[in-house]
């Protein structure tokens, strides 16, 4: 039997934050893991926004398969906005009750693609016991009625399932998750549940998702977050060690993969993406953080190439992506690059400097092939954010979502598992391989960047 495995996902932690913490010795638990494991960097998906990233991490699929396109998108089938919580104002703008149901339940039950398999489903179908703490892509086969009246339907999660005090498979005594968000109570909840799980050794595989780092980084910027939030993240990891009787005892029992879902970059300026498409009928603009989706609704009297030309010279926009005659087209400052998969590589024509971002062809192609994606995808320039539907932004703080390296690169630390994931989509198949479980078919078909 392979070693049990703990996957620790630190939302929004950049590679440099982890590297500096380890080098300076200011994060003893993370340093201990680094000293006992292998470290590298990996690439996120596009848009590098948490619901898209966590769905990719849980399923090993890109957006083309898991079908979650962004934090905010247009549901063509139901002719309405889906908003997973860009901000409180954005939730209100999208309709609070609907947005809460979309975020907590529908993303897993209705929006997550039918072809996608979660790590919880795959391992439990193979007879293993899995546990999820707070990860928002949690789909499993066990039914959990809600604990509070905020939601009215049951959720379906893994056999050990803990979701912000709203759904819990077991009574752990953990205090309410959201009682003091900015003070770090969500990760304190995760740590209390994590301690309970490790004390009982109550799983074969645990996803331990820590979201407070991203929250602090949005508010204060990635540079400050490394000073303020990393100690909390470290304490949440330390809590697992303590429950096992110490760090060595923890690693005697568990292999570990620790990584983040995306990076963050500093935000200095804010733009309203909607302004670039003002006066056009039948166009819906869905901006959030540092990415946007632009939808052509039925009856629109314009085309996607015209939409792309509209943002030429808009300072907040670095690159747009669209599909045209079976090609992906990236456009940047009026220059274009066309590409499509070709025999395991890519056939390209045009200006190669248009798309010089990490793993850009794979990420762009997967984002465009998502049936829920906008016709035009927008990736913001470094330093800029696109205000969300409620007008909220993080100017003076940090954000993410774009193709640029700072938003896209994540730290990837492995201890006691024979894997070196280069993309966040590689983690799920690596976890399955560790337990000798076959990966889903889509996880074997990745194109490689030429
Ligand atoms: Zn974020």
Short mmCIF file of C-alpha atoms in Angstrom, two decimals, residues 125-396:
data_model
loop_
_atom_site.label_atom_id
_atom_site.label_comp_id
_atom_site.label_asym_id
_atom_site.label_seq_id
_atom_site.Cartn_x
_atom_site.Cartn_y
_atom_site.Cartn_z
CA UNK A 125 -14.29 4.53 -6.87
CA UNK A 126 -10.99 2.65 -6.37
CA UNK A 127 -11.90 1.96 -2.73
CA UNK A 128 -9.87 4.70 -1.02
CA UNK A 129 -11.12 7.19 1.57
CA UNK A 130 -10.69 10.84 0.58
CA UNK A 131 -11.13 14.06 2.53
CA UNK A 132 -11.72 17.64 1.38
CA UNK A 133 -11.27 20.69 3.60
CA UNK A 134 -12.68 23.92 2.11
CA UNK A 135 -11.70 23.25 -1.52
CA UNK A 136 -14.49 24.69 -3.67
CA UNK A 137 -14.27 21.95 -6.31
CA UNK A 138 -15.26 19.00 -4.16
CA UNK A 139 -17.63 16.78 -6.18
CA UNK A 140 -18.02 13.30 -4.68
CA UNK A 141 -20.61 10.59 -4.24
CA UNK A 142 -21.79 11.18 -0.67
CA UNK A 143 -24.84 13.32 0.11
CA UNK A 144 -24.66 16.07 2.75
CA UNK A 145 -27.72 18.06 3.81
CA UNK A 146 -26.94 21.71 4.63
CA UNK A 147 -26.14 22.60 8.24
CA UNK A 148 -27.41 26.18 7.92
CA UNK A 149 -30.38 27.67 6.02
CA UNK A 150 -28.08 29.74 3.72
CA UNK A 151 -28.43 26.91 1.18
CA UNK A 152 -31.46 24.66 0.79
CA UNK A 153 -30.13 21.73 -1.22
CA UNK A 154 -27.75 18.96 -0.31
CA UNK A 155 -24.15 18.88 -1.56
CA UNK A 156 -22.35 15.80 -2.89
CA UNK A 157 -18.78 15.47 -1.64
CA UNK A 158 -16.18 12.90 -0.61
CA UNK A 159 -16.62 10.65 2.43
CA UNK A 160 -14.79 13.16 4.66
CA UNK A 161 -16.13 16.56 3.68
CA UNK A 162 -15.71 19.92 5.38
CA UNK A 163 -16.83 23.10 3.65
CA UNK A 164 -16.68 26.37 5.65
CA UNK A 165 -19.00 25.06 8.41
CA UNK A 166 -21.82 24.78 5.79
CA UNK A 167 -21.38 21.07 5.10
CA UNK A 168 -19.55 18.68 7.45
CA UNK A 169 -19.30 14.92 7.33
CA UNK A 170 -18.22 14.68 10.98
CA UNK A 171 -18.55 16.67 14.19
CA UNK A 172 -15.09 18.04 14.91
CA UNK A 173 -15.80 20.90 17.31
CA UNK A 174 -14.14 23.38 14.92
CA UNK A 175 -15.31 26.97 15.39
CA UNK A 176 -17.31 28.74 12.65
CA UNK A 177 -15.19 29.35 9.55
CA UNK A 178 -16.35 32.83 8.60
CA UNK A 179 -16.56 34.52 12.02
CA UNK A 180 -13.49 36.75 11.28
CA UNK A 181 -12.47 36.49 7.63
CA UNK A 182 -9.76 39.16 7.64
CA UNK A 183 -8.36 37.82 10.91
CA UNK A 184 -7.73 34.43 9.30
CA UNK A 185 -10.64 32.46 10.80
CA UNK A 186 -11.14 30.41 7.61
CA UNK A 187 -7.68 28.87 7.83
CA UNK A 188 -8.11 28.45 11.59
CA UNK A 189 -11.24 26.39 10.80
CA UNK A 190 -9.26 24.40 8.22
CA UNK A 191 -6.51 23.78 10.79
CA UNK A 192 -8.98 22.60 13.45
CA UNK A 193 -10.59 20.18 11.01
CA UNK A 194 -7.18 19.13 9.66
CA UNK A 195 -5.96 18.40 13.18
CA UNK A 196 -9.07 16.27 13.82
CA UNK A 197 -8.52 14.30 10.58
CA UNK A 198 -4.80 13.68 11.15
CA UNK A 199 -5.36 12.74 14.79
CA UNK A 200 -7.68 9.95 13.61
CA UNK A 201 -5.62 9.20 10.50
CA UNK A 202 -9.09 9.33 8.96
CA UNK A 203 -8.26 9.32 5.22
CA UNK A 204 -5.99 7.93 2.51
CA UNK A 205 -5.92 11.25 0.66
CA UNK A 206 -6.62 14.74 2.03
CA UNK A 207 -6.94 18.04 0.16
CA UNK A 208 -6.19 20.78 2.65
CA UNK A 209 -7.10 24.11 1.05
CA UNK A 210 -5.92 27.34 2.69
CA UNK A 211 -7.54 30.49 1.29
CA UNK A 212 -6.44 33.24 3.68
CA UNK A 213 -3.14 33.91 1.91
CA UNK A 214 -4.95 35.04 -1.25
CA UNK A 215 -7.33 37.20 0.78
CA UNK A 216 -4.43 39.09 2.41
CA UNK A 217 -2.54 39.36 -0.88
CA UNK A 218 -5.56 40.98 -2.59
CA UNK A 219 -5.80 43.52 0.23
CA UNK A 220 -2.12 44.37 0.68
CA UNK A 221 -0.36 43.14 -2.48
CA UNK A 222 1.82 40.07 -2.93
CA UNK A 223 4.94 41.68 -1.42
CA UNK A 224 3.21 42.54 1.88
CA UNK A 225 1.28 39.24 1.94
CA UNK A 226 4.54 37.33 2.16
CA UNK A 227 5.26 39.14 5.44
CA UNK A 228 1.77 39.09 6.97
CA UNK A 229 0.04 35.92 5.81
CA UNK A 230 2.80 33.38 5.42
CA UNK A 231 3.13 32.91 9.18
CA UNK A 232 -0.58 31.99 9.33
CA UNK A 233 -0.21 29.54 6.46
CA UNK A 234 2.78 28.04 8.20
CA UNK A 235 0.80 27.68 11.44
CA UNK A 236 -1.96 25.85 9.56
CA UNK A 237 0.60 23.37 8.22
CA UNK A 238 2.23 23.08 11.67
CA UNK A 239 -1.19 22.11 13.07
CA UNK A 240 -1.13 18.97 10.92
CA UNK A 241 2.39 18.11 12.12
CA UNK A 242 1.32 18.55 15.76
CA UNK A 243 -1.65 16.23 15.29
CA UNK A 244 0.71 13.52 14.02
CA UNK A 245 3.05 13.97 17.01
CA UNK A 246 5.65 16.11 15.19
CA UNK A 247 7.00 16.83 11.70
CA UNK A 248 9.02 13.61 11.38
CA UNK A 249 6.08 11.52 12.54
CA UNK A 250 3.89 13.38 10.01
CA UNK A 251 6.22 12.49 7.13
CA UNK A 252 6.47 8.90 8.38
CA UNK A 253 2.75 8.63 7.71
CA UNK A 254 2.11 10.93 4.75
CA UNK A 255 3.55 12.00 1.43
CA UNK A 256 2.89 15.68 0.67
CA UNK A 257 2.23 17.86 -2.38
CA UNK A 258 2.16 21.57 -1.49
CA UNK A 259 1.43 24.17 -4.15
CA UNK A 260 -0.74 27.15 -5.00
CA UNK A 261 -3.42 27.64 -7.63
CA UNK A 262 -2.13 30.88 -9.19
CA UNK A 263 0.19 33.77 -8.33
CA UNK A 264 -0.61 37.44 -7.79
CA UNK A 265 0.75 40.73 -9.15
CA UNK A 266 0.51 44.28 -7.80
CA UNK A 267 -2.48 46.37 -8.96
CA UNK A 268 -1.84 50.06 -9.56
CA UNK A 269 -4.65 51.03 -11.96
CA UNK A 270 -8.23 49.99 -12.64
CA UNK A 271 -10.30 50.04 -15.84
CA UNK A 272 -13.90 49.29 -16.73
CA UNK A 273 -13.76 46.74 -19.55
CA UNK A 274 -17.44 47.46 -20.31
CA UNK A 275 -16.48 50.97 -21.50
CA UNK A 276 -14.62 49.50 -24.50
CA UNK A 277 -17.86 47.91 -25.75
CA UNK A 278 -20.29 50.70 -24.85
CA UNK A 279 -23.15 51.23 -27.31
CA UNK A 280 -22.97 47.72 -28.79
CA UNK A 281 -26.21 45.72 -28.63
CA UNK A 282 -26.05 42.03 -27.80
CA UNK A 283 -22.66 42.09 -26.10
CA UNK A 284 -22.22 40.97 -22.48
CA UNK A 285 -18.96 41.82 -20.74
CA UNK A 286 -17.91 39.71 -17.73
CA UNK A 287 -14.78 41.14 -16.10
CA UNK A 288 -13.21 39.95 -12.85
CA UNK A 289 -9.77 40.59 -11.39
CA UNK A 290 -7.25 40.52 -14.27
CA UNK A 291 -9.26 38.68 -16.94
CA UNK A 292 -12.47 39.20 -18.85
CA UNK A 293 -14.92 37.24 -20.97
CA UNK A 294 -16.85 39.04 -23.70
CA UNK A 295 -19.98 37.27 -24.99
CA UNK A 296 -21.84 37.78 -28.26
CA UNK A 297 -25.51 37.20 -27.46
CA UNK A 298 -28.04 36.02 -30.08
CA UNK A 299 -28.85 38.88 -32.47
CA UNK A 300 -25.60 40.79 -31.85
CA UNK A 301 -24.73 42.92 -34.88
CA UNK A 302 -20.98 42.68 -34.62
CA UNK A 303 -18.39 39.89 -34.82
CA UNK A 304 -15.60 38.73 -32.58
CA UNK A 305 -12.80 40.20 -34.75
CA UNK A 306 -14.45 43.60 -34.41
CA UNK A 307 -14.64 43.12 -30.65
CA UNK A 308 -10.90 42.37 -30.59
CA UNK A 309 -10.09 45.55 -32.57
CA UNK A 310 -12.08 47.62 -30.06
CA UNK A 311 -9.48 47.07 -27.32
CA UNK A 312 -6.44 47.90 -29.47
CA UNK A 313 -4.68 50.64 -27.54
CA UNK A 314 -6.68 50.12 -24.34
CA UNK A 315 -3.96 50.34 -21.67
CA UNK A 316 -5.56 47.75 -19.33
CA UNK A 317 -5.66 45.07 -22.06
CA UNK A 318 -2.50 43.19 -23.00
CA UNK A 319 -3.80 40.29 -25.11
CA UNK A 320 -7.13 39.09 -26.45
CA UNK A 321 -7.91 35.54 -27.59
CA UNK A 322 -10.59 34.30 -29.98
CA UNK A 323 -11.39 31.42 -32.34
CA UNK A 324 -11.50 32.02 -36.09
CA UNK A 325 -11.86 29.33 -38.80
CA UNK A 326 -10.62 26.62 -36.43
CA UNK A 327 -7.57 28.63 -35.36
CA UNK A 328 -6.94 30.39 -32.09
CA UNK A 329 -6.05 34.04 -32.67
CA UNK A 330 -4.11 36.04 -30.11
CA UNK A 331 -4.07 39.80 -30.66
CA UNK A 332 -1.80 42.31 -28.91
CA UNK A 333 -1.42 45.97 -29.88
CA UNK A 334 -2.85 45.24 -33.33
CA UNK A 335 -0.46 42.35 -34.06
CA UNK A 336 -1.84 38.82 -34.40
CA UNK A 337 -0.64 35.25 -33.91
CA UNK A 338 -2.70 32.29 -35.17
CA UNK A 339 -2.18 28.77 -33.88
CA UNK A 340 -3.77 25.35 -33.68
CA UNK A 341 -2.74 21.89 -32.41
CA UNK A 342 -0.72 19.98 -35.00
CA UNK A 343 0.71 16.51 -34.49
CA UNK A 344 1.58 16.90 -30.80
CA UNK A 345 2.88 20.45 -31.34
CA UNK A 346 1.44 23.66 -32.73
CA UNK A 347 1.06 25.09 -36.23
CA UNK A 348 1.55 28.85 -35.99
CA UNK A 349 1.57 31.90 -38.22
CA UNK A 350 2.03 35.58 -37.44
CA UNK A 351 3.94 37.43 -34.76
CA UNK A 352 5.26 34.94 -32.16
CA UNK A 353 5.96 37.73 -29.64
CA UNK A 354 2.19 38.25 -29.21
CA UNK A 355 1.98 35.23 -26.91
CA UNK A 356 5.23 34.94 -24.92
CA UNK A 357 3.60 33.87 -21.62
CA UNK A 358 4.18 30.61 -19.69
CA UNK A 359 2.60 27.58 -21.41
CA UNK A 360 0.53 30.09 -23.37
CA UNK A 361 -0.65 27.93 -26.29
CA UNK A 362 -1.99 25.13 -24.09
CA UNK A 363 -3.70 27.53 -21.70
CA UNK A 364 -5.18 29.73 -24.40
CA UNK A 365 -6.44 26.78 -26.45
CA UNK A 366 -8.04 25.12 -23.43
CA UNK A 367 -9.72 28.38 -22.34
CA UNK A 368 -11.13 29.00 -25.84
CA UNK A 369 -12.37 25.40 -26.20
CA UNK A 370 -14.55 25.78 -23.09
CA UNK A 371 -18.22 25.80 -24.22
CA UNK A 372 -19.00 28.33 -21.45
CA UNK A 373 -16.23 30.78 -22.45
CA UNK A 374 -16.89 34.16 -24.01
CA UNK A 375 -16.25 34.65 -27.73
CA UNK A 376 -13.44 37.06 -26.79
CA UNK A 377 -11.11 36.44 -23.83
CA UNK A 378 -9.19 39.36 -22.35
CA UNK A 379 -5.92 39.11 -20.44
CA UNK A 380 -4.97 42.28 -18.54
CA UNK A 381 -1.64 44.09 -18.73
CA UNK A 382 0.67 43.94 -15.70
CA UNK A 383 -0.34 46.55 -13.08
CA UNK A 384 -3.99 46.76 -14.21
CA UNK A 385 -7.20 45.27 -12.91
CA UNK A 386 -10.65 45.10 -14.53
CA UNK A 387 -13.36 46.27 -12.10
CA UNK A 388 -15.98 43.55 -11.50
CA UNK A 389 -19.76 43.74 -12.07
CA UNK A 390 -20.18 45.53 -8.74
CA UNK A 391 -17.37 48.00 -9.50
CA UNK A 392 -15.01 46.44 -6.94
CA UNK A 393 -11.26 46.15 -7.48
CA UNK A 394 -7.99 45.73 -5.56
CA UNK A 395 -6.10 48.91 -6.52
CA UNK A 396 -3.19 49.31 -4.10
#
